[in-house]
Amino acid sequence: MIELKIEKINESQIKLILTQADLSERNIKLEDLTIPSEKTQELFHDIMETALEEYDFISENTPLMVEAVPVGLDSIMIIVTKIDSKNQESIGAKILSQQKDLRRFKRKSLVFQEGESDKNSDILIYSFAKLDDVIDFSLRIADTYHDASSLYKLYDRYFIVLQIKQDGDENKAEELELILGEYGQKHISVQLSKYYLIEHGETIIENKAITLLSKCFAC
């Protein structure tokens, strides 16, 4: 089991960062953190137990606010805040002040996820070392892939985001991943990760990356 590296922010707050490998070891997906389940409850129990042992962070009989905020394409920050019922307003103001950027990002992310097209599609996110690799991949699938695709640049890598419509073809995403694996590296593929690219990366082509690249570079 992974070792939880928790940092104490103050007497009312702790935080830790989980990577994709950490979540995979517990058989948890990023989107699972938004839905109560036995696995997420076990993770939260371990977090609070570790916090108690390391920092004497006592949470018994205390209301808690738990936030899960992406801090990269393959990492997520868990923030646990004790809410004193007598001082909820002052604590809320302090949290807002300390974490303005994180809450702004989270708020925008939630709005972004409300789009109907996002609800009815699966998402794949892969990165490539060179633009040539993105072009080669686009040329290879151009005749068969007609759903939304966007291209971003971040950390000197090129990221392709595929929004695959749920049209009953259960093998579509699996077949695309087999091809994508030949060219690039997979990342946590959820809407929050896509928004992280929009927020922090450079948008090169929006929605029609595969179509435009294949047309521009076709022989």
JSON list of C-alpha atoms in Angstrom, two decimals:
[
{"chain": "A", "resi": 1, "resn": "MET", "atom": "CA", "xyz": [0.00, 0.00, 0.00]},
{"chain": "A", "resi": 2, "resn": "ILE", "atom": "CA", "xyz": [1.21, 3.50, -0.81]},
{"chain": "A", "resi": 3, "resn": "GLU", "atom": "CA", "xyz": [2.65, 5.70, 1.89]},
{"chain": "A", "resi": 4, "resn": "LEU", "atom": "CA", "xyz": [0.55, 8.82, 2.36]},
{"chain": "A", "resi": 5, "resn": "LYS", "atom": "CA", "xyz": [2.74, 11.93, 2.55]},
{"chain": "A", "resi": 6, "resn": "ILE", "atom": "CA", "xyz": [0.56, 14.45, 4.34]},
{"chain": "A", "resi": 7, "resn": "GLU", "atom": "CA", "xyz": [1.46, 18.08, 4.95]},
{"chain": "A", "resi": 8, "resn": "LYS", "atom": "CA", "xyz": [-0.11, 20.11, 7.74]},
{"chain": "A", "resi": 9, "resn": "ILE", "atom": "CA", "xyz": [-1.06, 23.59, 6.55]},
{"chain": "A", "resi": 10, "resn": "ASN", "atom": "CA", "xyz": [-2.39, 24.83, 9.89]},
{"chain": "A", "resi": 11, "resn": "GLU", "atom": "CA", "xyz": [-4.41, 23.57, 12.86]},
{"chain": "A", "resi": 12, "resn": "SER", "atom": "CA", "xyz": [-7.50, 23.27, 10.67]},
{"chain": "A", "resi": 13, "resn": "GLN", "atom": "CA", "xyz": [-6.08, 22.03, 7.37]},
{"chain": "A", "resi": 14, "resn": "ILE", "atom": "CA", "xyz": [-4.02, 19.21, 5.90]},
{"chain": "A", "resi": 15, "resn": "LYS", "atom": "CA", "xyz": [-3.19, 18.38, 2.31]},
{"chain": "A", "resi": 16, "resn": "LEU", "atom": "CA", "xyz": [-1.55, 15.64, 0.27]},
{"chain": "A", "resi": 17, "resn": "ILE", "atom": "CA", "xyz": [-0.86, 15.00, -3.39]},
{"chain": "A", "resi": 18, "resn": "LEU", "atom": "CA", "xyz": [-1.78, 11.71, -5.05]},
{"chain": "A", "resi": 19, "resn": "THR", "atom": "CA", "xyz": [-0.33, 10.67, -8.40]},
{"chain": "A", "resi": 20, "resn": "GLN", "atom": "CA", "xyz": [-1.89, 8.46, -11.03]},
{"chain": "A", "resi": 21, "resn": "ALA", "atom": "CA", "xyz": [0.30, 5.60, -9.77]},
{"chain": "A", "resi": 22, "resn": "ASP", "atom": "CA", "xyz": [-0.96, 6.15, -6.21]},
{"chain": "A", "resi": 23, "resn": "LEU", "atom": "CA", "xyz": [-4.58, 5.98, -7.34]},
{"chain": "A", "resi": 24, "resn": "SER", "atom": "CA", "xyz": [-3.96, 2.96, -9.57]},
{"chain": "A", "resi": 25, "resn": "GLU", "atom": "CA", "xyz": [-2.42, 1.06, -6.67]},
{"chain": "A", "resi": 26, "resn": "ARG", "atom": "CA", "xyz": [-5.67, 1.51, -4.78]},
{"chain": "A", "resi": 27, "resn": "ASN", "atom": "CA", "xyz": [-7.73, 0.75, -7.91]},
{"chain": "A", "resi": 28, "resn": "ILE", "atom": "CA", "xyz": [-9.24, 4.24, -7.80]},
{"chain": "A", "resi": 29, "resn": "LYS", "atom": "CA", "xyz": [-9.91, 6.45, -10.81]},
{"chain": "A", "resi": 30, "resn": "LEU", "atom": "CA", "xyz": [-9.76, 10.23, -10.57]},
{"chain": "A", "resi": 31, "resn": "GLU", "atom": "CA", "xyz": [-13.49, 10.55, -11.18]},
{"chain": "A", "resi": 32, "resn": "ASP", "atom": "CA", "xyz": [-14.16, 8.07, -8.33]},
{"chain": "A", "resi": 33, "resn": "LEU", "atom": "CA", "xyz": [-13.12, 10.75, -5.85]},
{"chain": "A", "resi": 34, "resn": "THR", "atom": "CA", "xyz": [-16.31, 12.67, -6.58]},
{"chain": "A", "resi": 35, "resn": "ILE", "atom": "CA", "xyz": [-18.55, 9.71, -5.71]},
{"chain": "A", "resi": 36, "resn": "PRO", "atom": "CA", "xyz": [-18.66, 8.08, -2.24]},
{"chain": "A", "resi": 37, "resn": "SER", "atom": "CA", "xyz": [-17.65, 4.42, -2.41]},
{"chain": "A", "resi": 38, "resn": "GLU", "atom": "CA", "xyz": [-15.99, 1.78, -0.28]},
{"chain": "A", "resi": 39, "resn": "LYS", "atom": "CA", "xyz": [-12.62, 2.47, -1.93]},
{"chain": "A", "resi": 40, "resn": "THR", "atom": "CA", "xyz": [-12.78, 6.24, -1.46]},
{"chain": "A", "resi": 41, "resn": "GLN", "atom": "CA", "xyz": [-13.98, 5.83, 2.13]},
{"chain": "A", "resi": 42, "resn": "GLU", "atom": "CA", "xyz": [-11.02, 3.55, 2.83]},
{"chain": "A", "resi": 43, "resn": "LEU", "atom": "CA", "xyz": [-8.66, 6.13, 1.30]},
{"chain": "A", "resi": 44, "resn": "PHE", "atom": "CA", "xyz": [-10.18, 8.91, 3.40]},
{"chain": "A", "resi": 45, "resn": "HIS", "atom": "CA", "xyz": [-9.94, 6.76, 6.55]},
{"chain": "A", "resi": 46, "resn": "ASP", "atom": "CA", "xyz": [-6.24, 6.15, 5.86]},
{"chain": "A", "resi": 47, "resn": "ILE", "atom": "CA", "xyz": [-5.66, 9.87, 5.29]},
{"chain": "A", "resi": 48, "resn": "MET", "atom": "CA", "xyz": [-7.28, 10.83, 8.59]},
{"chain": "A", "resi": 49, "resn": "GLU", "atom": "CA", "xyz": [-5.52, 8.02, 10.49]},
{"chain": "A", "resi": 50, "resn": "THR", "atom": "CA", "xyz": [-2.14, 9.12, 9.14]},
{"chain": "A", "resi": 51, "resn": "ALA", "atom": "CA", "xyz": [-2.93, 12.77, 9.94]},
{"chain": "A", "resi": 52, "resn": "LEU", "atom": "CA", "xyz": [-3.79, 11.80, 13.50]},
{"chain": "A", "resi": 53, "resn": "GLU", "atom": "CA", "xyz": [-0.58, 9.80, 13.95]},
{"chain": "A", "resi": 54, "resn": "GLU", "atom": "CA", "xyz": [1.76, 12.37, 12.39]},
{"chain": "A", "resi": 55, "resn": "TYR", "atom": "CA", "xyz": [0.19, 15.68, 13.39]},
{"chain": "A", "resi": 56, "resn": "ASP", "atom": "CA", "xyz": [-2.37, 14.87, 16.08]},
{"chain": "A", "resi": 57, "resn": "PHE", "atom": "CA", "xyz": [-4.95, 16.17, 13.62]},
{"chain": "A", "resi": 58, "resn": "ILE", "atom": "CA", "xyz": [-8.13, 15.19, 15.47]},
{"chain": "A", "resi": 59, "resn": "SER", "atom": "CA", "xyz": [-11.29, 15.17, 13.34]},
{"chain": "A", "resi": 60, "resn": "GLU", "atom": "CA", "xyz": [-13.70, 13.29, 15.59]},
{"chain": "A", "resi": 61, "resn": "ASN", "atom": "CA", "xyz": [-17.09, 15.02, 15.94]},
{"chain": "A", "resi": 62, "resn": "THR", "atom": "CA", "xyz": [-15.85, 17.84, 13.69]},
{"chain": "A", "resi": 63, "resn": "PRO", "atom": "CA", "xyz": [-17.45, 18.72, 10.32]},
{"chain": "A", "resi": 64, "resn": "LEU", "atom": "CA", "xyz": [-14.93, 18.33, 7.49]},
{"chain": "A", "resi": 65, "resn": "MET", "atom": "CA", "xyz": [-14.69, 19.84, 4.04]},
{"chain": "A", "resi": 66, "resn": "VAL", "atom": "CA", "xyz": [-12.80, 17.67, 1.53]},
{"chain": "A", "resi": 67, "resn": "GLU", "atom": "CA", "xyz": [-11.62, 19.07, -1.81]},
{"chain": "A", "resi": 68, "resn": "ALA", "atom": "CA", "xyz": [-10.01, 17.17, -4.67]},
{"chain": "A", "resi": 69, "resn": "VAL", "atom": "CA", "xyz": [-8.20, 19.59, -7.00]},
{"chain": "A", "resi": 70, "resn": "PRO", "atom": "CA", "xyz": [-6.04, 18.64, -10.02]},
{"chain": "A", "resi": 71, "resn": "VAL", "atom": "CA", "xyz": [-2.53, 20.13, -9.78]},
{"chain": "A", "resi": 72, "resn": "GLY", "atom": "CA", "xyz": [-1.29, 18.59, -13.00]},
{"chain": "A", "resi": 73, "resn": "LEU", "atom": "CA", "xyz": [-2.30, 16.08, -15.62]},
{"chain": "A", "resi": 74, "resn": "ASP", "atom": "CA", "xyz": [-1.26, 13.14, -13.46]},
{"chain": "A", "resi": 75, "resn": "SER", "atom": "CA", "xyz": [-1.65, 14.44, -9.91]},
{"chain": "A", "resi": 76, "resn": "ILE", "atom": "CA", "xyz": [-4.44, 15.56, -7.63]},
{"chain": "A", "resi": 77, "resn": "MET", "atom": "CA", "xyz": [-4.33, 17.48, -4.36]},
{"chain": "A", "resi": 78, "resn": "ILE", "atom": "CA", "xyz": [-6.59, 16.40, -1.51]},
{"chain": "A", "resi": 79, "resn": "ILE", "atom": "CA", "xyz": [-7.33, 19.19, 0.97]},
{"chain": "A", "resi": 80, "resn": "VAL", "atom": "CA", "xyz": [-9.12, 18.43, 4.24]},
{"chain": "A", "resi": 81, "resn": "THR", "atom": "CA", "xyz": [-10.40, 21.35, 6.32]},
{"chain": "A", "resi": 82, "resn": "LYS", "atom": "CA", "xyz": [-11.97, 21.19, 9.78]},
{"chain": "A", "resi": 83, "resn": "ILE", "atom": "CA", "xyz": [-15.00, 23.47, 9.96]},
{"chain": "A", "resi": 84, "resn": "ASP", "atom": "CA", "xyz": [-15.71, 24.98, 13.35]},
{"chain": "A", "resi": 85, "resn": "SER", "atom": "CA", "xyz": [-19.48, 25.44, 13.44]},
{"chain": "A", "resi": 86, "resn": "LYS", "atom": "CA", "xyz": [-19.07, 28.52, 15.62]},
{"chain": "A", "resi": 87, "resn": "ASN", "atom": "CA", "xyz": [-16.71, 30.19, 13.16]},
{"chain": "A", "resi": 88, "resn": "GLN", "atom": "CA", "xyz": [-17.76, 28.88, 9.75]},
{"chain": "A", "resi": 89, "resn": "GLU", "atom": "CA", "xyz": [-17.83, 32.33, 8.14]},
{"chain": "A", "resi": 90, "resn": "SER", "atom": "CA", "xyz": [-14.36, 33.40, 9.27]},
{"chain": "A", "resi": 91, "resn": "ILE", "atom": "CA", "xyz": [-12.81, 30.04, 8.40]},
{"chain": "A", "resi": 92, "resn": "GLY", "atom": "CA", "xyz": [-14.53, 30.09, 5.01]},
{"chain": "A", "resi": 93, "resn": "ALA", "atom": "CA", "xyz": [-13.08, 33.53, 4.29]},
{"chain": "A", "resi": 94, "resn": "LYS", "atom": "CA", "xyz": [-9.60, 32.37, 5.29]},
{"chain": "A", "resi": 95, "resn": "ILE", "atom": "CA", "xyz": [-9.81, 29.29, 3.08]},
{"chain": "A", "resi": 96, "resn": "LEU", "atom": "CA", "xyz": [-10.99, 31.40, 0.16]},
{"chain": "A", "resi": 97, "resn": "SER", "atom": "CA", "xyz": [-8.12, 33.82, 0.63]},
{"chain": "A", "resi": 98, "resn": "GLN", "atom": "CA", "xyz": [-5.44, 31.12, 0.94]},
{"chain": "A", "resi": 99, "resn": "GLN", "atom": "CA", "xyz": [-6.64, 29.02, -1.99]},
{"chain": "A", "resi": 100, "resn": "LYS", "atom": "CA", "xyz": [-7.99, 31.56, -4.44]},
{"chain": "A", "resi": 101, "resn": "ASP", "atom": "CA", "xyz": [-6.34, 30.00, -7.48]},
{"chain": "A", "resi": 102, "resn": "LEU", "atom": "CA", "xyz": [-7.30, 26.45, -6.55]},
{"chain": "A", "resi": 103, "resn": "ARG", "atom": "CA", "xyz": [-10.92, 27.33, -5.94]},
{"chain": "A", "resi": 104, "resn": "ARG", "atom": "CA", "xyz": [-11.07, 29.42, -9.12]},
{"chain": "A", "resi": 105, "resn": "PHE", "atom": "CA", "xyz": [-9.75, 26.45, -11.05]},
{"chain": "A", "resi": 106, "resn": "LYS", "atom": "CA", "xyz": [-12.18, 24.07, -9.37]},
{"chain": "A", "resi": 107, "resn": "ARG", "atom": "CA", "xyz": [-15.15, 26.37, -9.97]},
{"chain": "A", "resi": 108, "resn": "LYS", "atom": "CA", "xyz": [-14.33, 26.73, -13.65]},
{"chain": "A", "resi": 109, "resn": "SER", "atom": "CA", "xyz": [-13.75, 23.01, -13.94]},
{"chain": "A", "resi": 110, "resn": "LEU", "atom": "CA", "xyz": [-17.18, 22.20, -12.57]},
{"chain": "A", "resi": 111, "resn": "VAL", "atom": "CA", "xyz": [-18.82, 24.62, -14.98]},
{"chain": "A", "resi": 112, "resn": "PHE", "atom": "CA", "xyz": [-16.85, 23.13, -17.82]},
{"chain": "A", "resi": 113, "resn": "GLN", "atom": "CA", "xyz": [-18.10, 19.64, -17.02]},
{"chain": "A", "resi": 114, "resn": "GLU", "atom": "CA", "xyz": [-21.73, 20.63, -17.36]},
{"chain": "A", "resi": 115, "resn": "GLY", "atom": "CA", "xyz": [-21.67, 20.63, -21.17]},
{"chain": "A", "resi": 116, "resn": "GLU", "atom": "CA", "xyz": [-24.07, 18.08, -22.66]},
{"chain": "A", "resi": 117, "resn": "SER", "atom": "CA", "xyz": [-21.50, 16.92, -25.24]},
{"chain": "A", "resi": 118, "resn": "ASP", "atom": "CA", "xyz": [-19.07, 16.06, -22.44]},
{"chain": "A", "resi": 119, "resn": "LYS", "atom": "CA", "xyz": [-21.66, 13.96, -20.62]},
{"chain": "A", "resi": 120, "resn": "ASN", "atom": "CA", "xyz": [-22.30, 11.88, -23.74]},
{"chain": "A", "resi": 121, "resn": "SER", "atom": "CA", "xyz": [-18.70, 11.19, -24.67]},
{"chain": "A", "resi": 122, "resn": "ASP", "atom": "CA", "xyz": [-15.62, 9.36, -23.44]},
{"chain": "A", "resi": 123, "resn": "ILE", "atom": "CA", "xyz": [-12.29, 11.15, -23.31]},
{"chain": "A", "resi": 124, "resn": "LEU", "atom": "CA", "xyz": [-8.73, 10.11, -24.10]},
{"chain": "A", "resi": 125, "resn": "ILE", "atom": "CA", "xyz": [-5.68, 12.29, -23.40]},
{"chain": "A", "resi": 126, "resn": "TYR", "atom": "CA", "xyz": [-2.24, 11.42, -24.76]},
{"chain": "A", "resi": 127, "resn": "SER", "atom": "CA", "xyz": [0.98, 13.42, -25.03]},
{"chain": "A", "resi": 128, "resn": "PHE", "atom": "CA", "xyz": [3.63, 13.30, -27.74]},
{"chain": "A", "resi": 129, "resn": "ALA", "atom": "CA", "xyz": [7.28, 14.31, -27.72]},
{"chain": "A", "resi": 130, "resn": "LYS", "atom": "CA", "xyz": [7.15, 15.73, -31.26]},
{"chain": "A", "resi": 131, "resn": "LEU", "atom": "CA", "xyz": [4.52, 17.35, -33.45]},
{"chain": "A", "resi": 132, "resn": "ASP", "atom": "CA", "xyz": [5.50, 14.89, -36.18]},
{"chain": "A", "resi": 133, "resn": "ASP", "atom": "CA", "xyz": [4.17, 12.07, -34.00]},
{"chain": "A", "resi": 134, "resn": "VAL", "atom": "CA", "xyz": [0.83, 13.86, -33.65]},
{"chain": "A", "resi": 135, "resn": "ILE", "atom": "CA", "xyz": [0.68, 14.33, -37.42]},
{"chain": "A", "resi": 136, "resn": "ASP", "atom": "CA", "xyz": [1.50, 10.67, -38.11]},
{"chain": "A", "resi": 137, "resn": "PHE", "atom": "CA", "xyz": [-1.20, 9.57, -35.68]},
{"chain": "A", "resi": 138, "resn": "SER", "atom": "CA", "xyz": [-3.73, 11.97, -37.24]},
{"chain": "A", "resi": 139, "resn": "LEU", "atom": "CA", "xyz": [-3.00, 10.69, -40.74]},
{"chain": "A", "resi": 140, "resn": "ARG", "atom": "CA", "xyz": [-3.44, 7.12, -39.58]},
{"chain": "A", "resi": 141, "resn": "ILE", "atom": "CA", "xyz": [-6.92, 7.57, -38.07]},
{"chain": "A", "resi": 142, "resn": "ALA", "atom": "CA", "xyz": [-8.30, 10.41, -40.22]},
{"chain": "A", "resi": 143, "resn": "ASP", "atom": "CA", "xyz": [-10.50, 8.11, -42.33]},
{"chain": "A", "resi": 144, "resn": "THR", "atom": "CA", "xyz": [-12.17, 6.47, -39.34]},
{"chain": "A", "resi": 145, "resn": "TYR", "atom": "CA", "xyz": [-12.23, 9.08, -36.56]},
{"chain": "A", "resi": 146, "resn": "HIS", "atom": "CA", "xyz": [-14.75, 11.93, -36.93]},
{"chain": "A", "resi": 147, "resn": "ASP", "atom": "CA", "xyz": [-15.43, 13.01, -33.35]},
{"chain": "A", "resi": 148, "resn": "ALA", "atom": "CA", "xyz": [-14.03, 16.09, -31.57]},
{"chain": "A", "resi": 149, "resn": "SER", "atom": "CA", "xyz": [-10.26, 16.36, -31.11]},
{"chain": "A", "resi": 150, "resn": "SER", "atom": "CA", "xyz": [-8.14, 19.19, -29.72]},
{"chain": "A", "resi": 151, "resn": "LEU", "atom": "CA", "xyz": [-4.40, 19.82, -29.66]},
{"chain": "A", "resi": 152, "resn": "TYR", "atom": "CA", "xyz": [-2.54, 21.61, -26.85]},
{"chain": "A", "resi": 153, "resn": "LYS", "atom": "CA", "xyz": [1.08, 22.27, -25.93]},
{"chain": "A", "resi": 154, "resn": "LEU", "atom": "CA", "xyz": [2.33, 22.10, -22.33]},
{"chain": "A", "resi": 155, "resn": "TYR", "atom": "CA", "xyz": [5.73, 21.35, -20.76]},
{"chain": "A", "resi": 156, "resn": "ASP", "atom": "CA", "xyz": [7.30, 21.12, -24.25]},
{"chain": "A", "resi": 157, "resn": "ARG", "atom": "CA", "xyz": [4.99, 18.24, -25.16]},
{"chain": "A", "resi": 158, "resn": "TYR", "atom": "CA", "xyz": [1.99, 18.07, -27.47]},
{"chain": "A", "resi": 159, "resn": "PHE", "atom": "CA", "xyz": [-1.30, 16.81, -26.01]},
{"chain": "A", "resi": 160, "resn": "ILE", "atom": "CA", "xyz": [-4.16, 15.41, -28.06]},
{"chain": "A", "resi": 161, "resn": "VAL", "atom": "CA", "xyz": [-7.61, 15.24, -26.44]},
{"chain": "A", "resi": 162, "resn": "LEU", "atom": "CA", "xyz": [-10.17, 12.98, -28.10]},
{"chain": "A", "resi": 163, "resn": "GLN", "atom": "CA", "xyz": [-13.87, 13.32, -27.19]},
{"chain": "A", "resi": 164, "resn": "ILE", "atom": "CA", "xyz": [-15.33, 9.99, -28.32]},
{"chain": "A", "resi": 165, "resn": "LYS", "atom": "CA", "xyz": [-19.11, 9.94, -28.80]},
{"chain": "A", "resi": 166, "resn": "GLN", "atom": "CA", "xyz": [-20.97, 7.15, -27.03]},
{"chain": "A", "resi": 167, "resn": "ASP", "atom": "CA", "xyz": [-22.61, 5.68, -30.12]},
{"chain": "A", "resi": 168, "resn": "GLY", "atom": "CA", "xyz": [-22.80, 2.06, -29.02]},
{"chain": "A", "resi": 169, "resn": "ASP", "atom": "CA", "xyz": [-19.41, 1.03, -30.39]},
{"chain": "A", "resi": 170, "resn": "GLU", "atom": "CA", "xyz": [-17.75, -0.24, -27.22]},
{"chain": "A", "resi": 171, "resn": "ASN", "atom": "CA", "xyz": [-14.51, -1.07, -29.03]},
{"chain": "A", "resi": 172, "resn": "LYS", "atom": "CA", "xyz": [-13.88, 2.40, -30.47]},
{"chain": "A", "resi": 173, "resn": "ALA", "atom": "CA", "xyz": [-11.91, 3.78, -27.52]},
{"chain": "A", "resi": 174, "resn": "GLU", "atom": "CA", "xyz": [-9.99, 0.53, -27.07]},
{"chain": "A", "resi": 175, "resn": "GLU", "atom": "CA", "xyz": [-8.96, 0.46, -30.74]},
{"chain": "A", "resi": 176, "resn": "LEU", "atom": "CA", "xyz": [-7.85, 4.10, -30.59]},
{"chain": "A", "resi": 177, "resn": "GLU", "atom": "CA", "xyz": [-5.77, 3.42, -27.49]},
{"chain": "A", "resi": 178, "resn": "LEU", "atom": "CA", "xyz": [-3.93, 0.60, -29.23]},
{"chain": "A", "resi": 179, "resn": "ILE", "atom": "CA", "xyz": [-2.89, 3.03, -31.97]},
{"chain": "A", "resi": 180, "resn": "LEU", "atom": "CA", "xyz": [-2.22, 5.93, -29.59]},
{"chain": "A", "resi": 181, "resn": "GLY", "atom": "CA", "xyz": [0.09, 3.72, -27.55]},
{"chain": "A", "resi": 182, "resn": "GLU", "atom": "CA", "xyz": [2.40, 3.43, -30.55]},
{"chain": "A", "resi": 183, "resn": "TYR", "atom": "CA", "xyz": [2.93, 7.19, -30.69]},
{"chain": "A", "resi": 184, "resn": "GLY", "atom": "CA", "xyz": [2.38, 8.77, -27.28]},
{"chain": "A", "resi": 185, "resn": "GLN", "atom": "CA", "xyz": [1.94, 8.50, -23.53]},
{"chain": "A", "resi": 186, "resn": "LYS", "atom": "CA", "xyz": [-1.43, 8.22, -21.80]},
{"chain": "A", "resi": 187, "resn": "HIS", "atom": "CA", "xyz": [-2.50, 10.64, -19.07]},
{"chain": "A", "resi": 188, "resn": "ILE", "atom": "CA", "xyz": [-5.39, 10.73, -16.61]},
{"chain": "A", "resi": 189, "resn": "SER", "atom": "CA", "xyz": [-8.28, 11.04, -19.05]},
{"chain": "A", "resi": 190, "resn": "VAL", "atom": "CA", "xyz": [-11.14, 12.97, -17.44]},
{"chain": "A", "resi": 191, "resn": "GLN", "atom": "CA", "xyz": [-12.75, 16.35, -18.07]},
{"chain": "A", "resi": 192, "resn": "LEU", "atom": "CA", "xyz": [-10.79, 18.00, -15.25]},
{"chain": "A", "resi": 193, "resn": "SER", "atom": "CA", "xyz": [-7.54, 17.00, -16.95]},
{"chain": "A", "resi": 194, "resn": "LYS", "atom": "CA", "xyz": [-8.78, 18.51, -20.20]},
{"chain": "A", "resi": 195, "resn": "TYR", "atom": "CA", "xyz": [-9.58, 21.74, -18.41]},
{"chain": "A", "resi": 196, "resn": "TYR", "atom": "CA", "xyz": [-6.12, 21.78, -16.86]},
{"chain": "A", "resi": 197, "resn": "LEU", "atom": "CA", "xyz": [-4.71, 21.82, -20.40]},
{"chain": "A", "resi": 198, "resn": "ILE", "atom": "CA", "xyz": [-7.03, 24.65, -21.40]},
{"chain": "A", "resi": 199, "resn": "GLU", "atom": "CA", "xyz": [-6.12, 26.63, -18.27]},
{"chain": "A", "resi": 200, "resn": "HIS", "atom": "CA", "xyz": [-2.36, 26.12, -18.27]},
{"chain": "A", "resi": 201, "resn": "GLY", "atom": "CA", "xyz": [-1.38, 25.06, -21.77]},
{"chain": "A", "resi": 202, "resn": "GLU", "atom": "CA", "xyz": [-1.39, 26.62, -25.23]},
{"chain": "A", "resi": 203, "resn": "THR", "atom": "CA", "xyz": [-4.39, 25.76, -27.40]},
{"chain": "A", "resi": 204, "resn": "ILE", "atom": "CA", "xyz": [-3.11, 25.00, -30.90]},
{"chain": "A", "resi": 205, "resn": "ILE", "atom": "CA", "xyz": [-6.20, 23.50, -32.57]},
{"chain": "A", "resi": 206, "resn": "GLU", "atom": "CA", "xyz": [-9.62, 23.27, -30.94]},
{"chain": "A", "resi": 207, "resn": "ASN", "atom": "CA", "xyz": [-12.18, 20.54, -31.70]},
{"chain": "A", "resi": 208, "resn": "LYS", "atom": "CA", "xyz": [-10.91, 19.60, -35.20]},
{"chain": "A", "resi": 209, "resn": "ALA", "atom": "CA", "xyz": [-7.25, 18.72, -34.68]},
{"chain": "A", "resi": 210, "resn": "ILE", "atom": "CA", "xyz": [-7.33, 15.33, -36.42]},
{"chain": "A", "resi": 211, "resn": "THR", "atom": "CA", "xyz": [-9.23, 16.68, -39.43]},
{"chain": "A", "resi": 212, "resn": "LEU", "atom": "CA", "xyz": [-7.07, 19.77, -39.92]},
{"chain": "A", "resi": 213, "resn": "LEU", "atom": "CA", "xyz": [-3.72, 18.04, -39.38]},
{"chain": "A", "resi": 214, "resn": "SER", "atom": "CA", "xyz": [-4.56, 15.19, -41.73]},
{"chain": "A", "resi": 215, "resn": "LYS", "atom": "CA", "xyz": [-5.72, 17.61, -44.45]},
{"chain": "A", "resi": 216, "resn": "CYS", "atom": "CA", "xyz": [-2.69, 19.89, -44.11]},
{"chain": "A", "resi": 217, "resn": "PHE", "atom": "CA", "xyz": [-0.11, 17.11, -44.15]},
{"chain": "A", "resi": 218, "resn": "ALA", "atom": "CA", "xyz": [-1.71, 14.52, -46.43]},
{"chain": "A", "resi": 219, "resn": "CYS", "atom": "CA", "xyz": [0.56, 13.36, -49.23]}
]
